[in-house]
Amino acid sequence: MLRLQNTYGKRIEIFNPWNEFLVNMYVCGPTVYDYTHIGHARTFVVFDAIRRYLSLKGYNVTYVQNITDIDDKIINRAKETNSDWKDIANIYSKDYLDNLNRLNIKIDLHPRVTHHISEIIDFIQGLIDKGYAYVAQSGSVYFSVDKYPNYGRLSNNFNKAYWNQGEGIVSEKKNPYDFALWKSYKEGEPYWDSPWGKGRPGWHIECSVMSSRYLGNKIDIHGGGSDLIFPHHENEIAQSESYFGTSPWVKYWLHTSMLTIKGEKMSKSIGNIISLNDAISTWGNNILRLWLLSSHYRAIIEYSEQSLNQAKRLFERLNTISQDVVKRLKKEDYTIYMRNEDIESFSNLRELLLKWYESMDNDFNMSEAIRYVWDLTDIYYKKIQNSESYALISFTYKVLQEMNKVYGVLDDVLSKEFYVEKNLTPELIDLILEVRKQLRENKMYDLADQIRLKLSSMGIKVIDKGNKSDYLL
């Protein structure tokens, strides 16, 4: 039974989505004004693994992760580099998407802010009509925080003295902690027409609009980095629950903790930012992915050569074992009989897989789960490597496959269907078996046996049942 620690209330809850079988998940994506760094990668890889595990548990998951392609940071970068803001957004969006592909991250929808301006305007107008937002003299629109009574519950920050978000022109706000939904036009900045004049969206409104557009007004899981809890996610809750008139808007809030280097948080002011491109070039995408999934998502993770070398060693062991298992399953001869040692190893694997599931069910405890991956490699080298039991080797393959559905680092080895490697389609295999059946009917057993052995060497196990034949891959 899957249990989550909900950021909202800091409590452990049994996972129970709005719909019994369908899960929707929204994760805040990047503001594309610079190259993606390993801190971003930590969040993106973790939520990809969460999505993968939910799918493994039988849920049908829709995963949305936005791209913020208009923002103060993008505009400022364009001014600094004397570039068009659209070019800045396009360059770094491509970097982000390319790196997602390199890290084997699968996301269903990637909405962009600039593609949803009309929906954002409609949402803001709805908040104004309901009395939760007001238009300032400049044409900017602000959310009136005092109108929403539950403000501060996500961050557990109820002291108004600490709510000051310092954006825009404070003097035109009713309160310093009110936040911008729409920012009025300034000379030289991009703009869109609206009922309140020329301008562009505030940062927080975009996620409320895009998440609800594609997932509805009730979201199962909303995620992001812990740095987004306040003010971004706090503001999302306020404006969304006010607009939809429902609470909770999000059932489970999950946040990844920070990534540190030599004990310090990555920061441009310190100059310790490591780009994802550089990290992948140094370590490779699979090792980096495995390392990012070796710690609990809520725990601080330290970028160090020692920890990455450990991930490298684990990946090399897993890759070698997977190749060995696939190769052995293609052997012509194998043993159906299981020795006592084989039965014991089979039992060890079952227990190991069960504990791995229990760890992942415990708030996606990846730091504990990875220990059982190490245990799998130990069991293989000590007990399974020299076994001739087809059942044991085949079960090892199954365990590797299940774990890899979350880790996603062995696809090149494990996802290949044996018959595809030899250009054999199911239809062609059926035709070969029909020819073999006719050979057996004509008592040409030698030729029939040669076909069986050849198919076996290609990983296709032929099973004869009377005058009929079937096969297993």
PDB file of N, CA, C and O in Angstrom, residues 26 73 214 231 250 273 348 356 369 373 377 456:
ATOM      1  N   TYR A  26       1.176  17.059 -12.002  1.00  0.00           N
ATOM      2  CA  TYR A  26       1.730  18.289 -12.585  1.00  0.00           C
ATOM      3  C   TYR A  26       3.001  18.657 -11.824  1.00  0.00           C
ATOM      4  O   TYR A  26       3.020  18.675 -10.587  1.00  0.00           O
ATOM      5  N   LYS A  73      13.206  36.978 -15.843  1.00  0.00           N
ATOM      6  CA  LYS A  73      14.560  36.465 -16.044  1.00  0.00           C
ATOM      7  C   LYS A  73      14.892  36.322 -17.529  1.00  0.00           C
ATOM      8  O   LYS A  73      16.026  36.585 -17.949  1.00  0.00           O
ATOM      9  N   TYR A 214      -5.321  21.028 -18.593  1.00  0.00           N
ATOM     10  CA  TYR A 214      -5.047  19.677 -19.083  1.00  0.00           C
ATOM     11  C   TYR A 214      -5.400  18.575 -18.083  1.00  0.00           C
ATOM     12  O   TYR A 214      -5.576  17.417 -18.480  1.00  0.00           O
ATOM     13  N   PRO A 231       7.203  31.505  -2.570  1.00  0.00           N
ATOM     14  CA  PRO A 231       5.775  31.810  -2.634  1.00  0.00           C
ATOM     15  C   PRO A 231       5.013  31.087  -3.752  1.00  0.00           C
ATOM     16  O   PRO A 231       3.789  31.128  -3.796  1.00  0.00           O
ATOM     17  N   VAL A 250      -5.206  20.478  -4.761  1.00  0.00           N
ATOM     18  CA  VAL A 250      -4.226  19.410  -4.967  1.00  0.00           C
ATOM     19  C   VAL A 250      -4.307  18.462  -3.779  1.00  0.00           C
ATOM     20  O   VAL A 250      -4.312  18.900  -2.625  1.00  0.00           O
ATOM     21  N   ILE A 273      27.548  26.429  -9.900  1.00  0.00           N
ATOM     22  CA  ILE A 273      26.544  25.805 -10.755  1.00  0.00           C
ATOM     23  C   ILE A 273      27.215  24.798 -11.691  1.00  0.00           C
ATOM     24  O   ILE A 273      28.215  25.107 -12.346  1.00  0.00           O
ATOM     25  N   ASN A 348      15.193 -16.039  -2.583  1.00  0.00           N
ATOM     26  CA  ASN A 348      15.905 -14.805  -2.225  1.00  0.00           C
ATOM     27  C   ASN A 348      15.505 -13.652  -3.144  1.00  0.00           C
ATOM     28  O   ASN A 348      15.304 -12.516  -2.680  1.00  0.00           O
ATOM     29  N   TRP A 356      11.910  -4.379  -2.110  1.00  0.00           N
ATOM     30  CA  TRP A 356      12.087  -3.220  -2.990  1.00  0.00           C
ATOM     31  C   TRP A 356      10.752  -2.500  -3.165  1.00  0.00           C
ATOM     32  O   TRP A 356      10.684  -1.270  -3.059  1.00  0.00           O
ATOM     33  N   ALA A 369      15.407   1.605  -1.315  1.00  0.00           N
ATOM     34  CA  ALA A 369      15.173   0.719  -2.456  1.00  0.00           C
ATOM     35  C   ALA A 369      16.466   0.384  -3.197  1.00  0.00           C
ATOM     36  O   ALA A 369      16.649  -0.745  -3.660  1.00  0.00           O
ATOM     37  N   VAL A 373      18.728  -3.164  -4.880  1.00  0.00           N
ATOM     38  CA  VAL A 373      19.327  -3.302  -6.212  1.00  0.00           C
ATOM     39  C   VAL A 373      20.764  -3.809  -6.072  1.00  0.00           C
ATOM     40  O   VAL A 373      21.206  -4.698  -6.803  1.00  0.00           O
ATOM     41  N   THR A 377      22.569  -7.586  -7.277  1.00  0.00           N
ATOM     42  CA  THR A 377      23.841  -7.859  -7.958  1.00  0.00           C
ATOM     43  C   THR A 377      24.698  -8.828  -7.155  1.00  0.00           C
ATOM     44  O   THR A 377      25.371  -9.691  -7.732  1.00  0.00           O
ATOM     45  N   SER A 456      15.806 -21.841 -30.444  1.00  0.00           N
ATOM     46  CA  SER A 456      16.237 -21.747 -29.048  1.00  0.00           C
ATOM     47  C   SER A 456      17.477 -20.885 -28.906  1.00  0.00           C
ATOM     48  O   SER A 456      17.599 -20.089 -27.964  1.00  0.00           O
TER      49      SER A 456
END
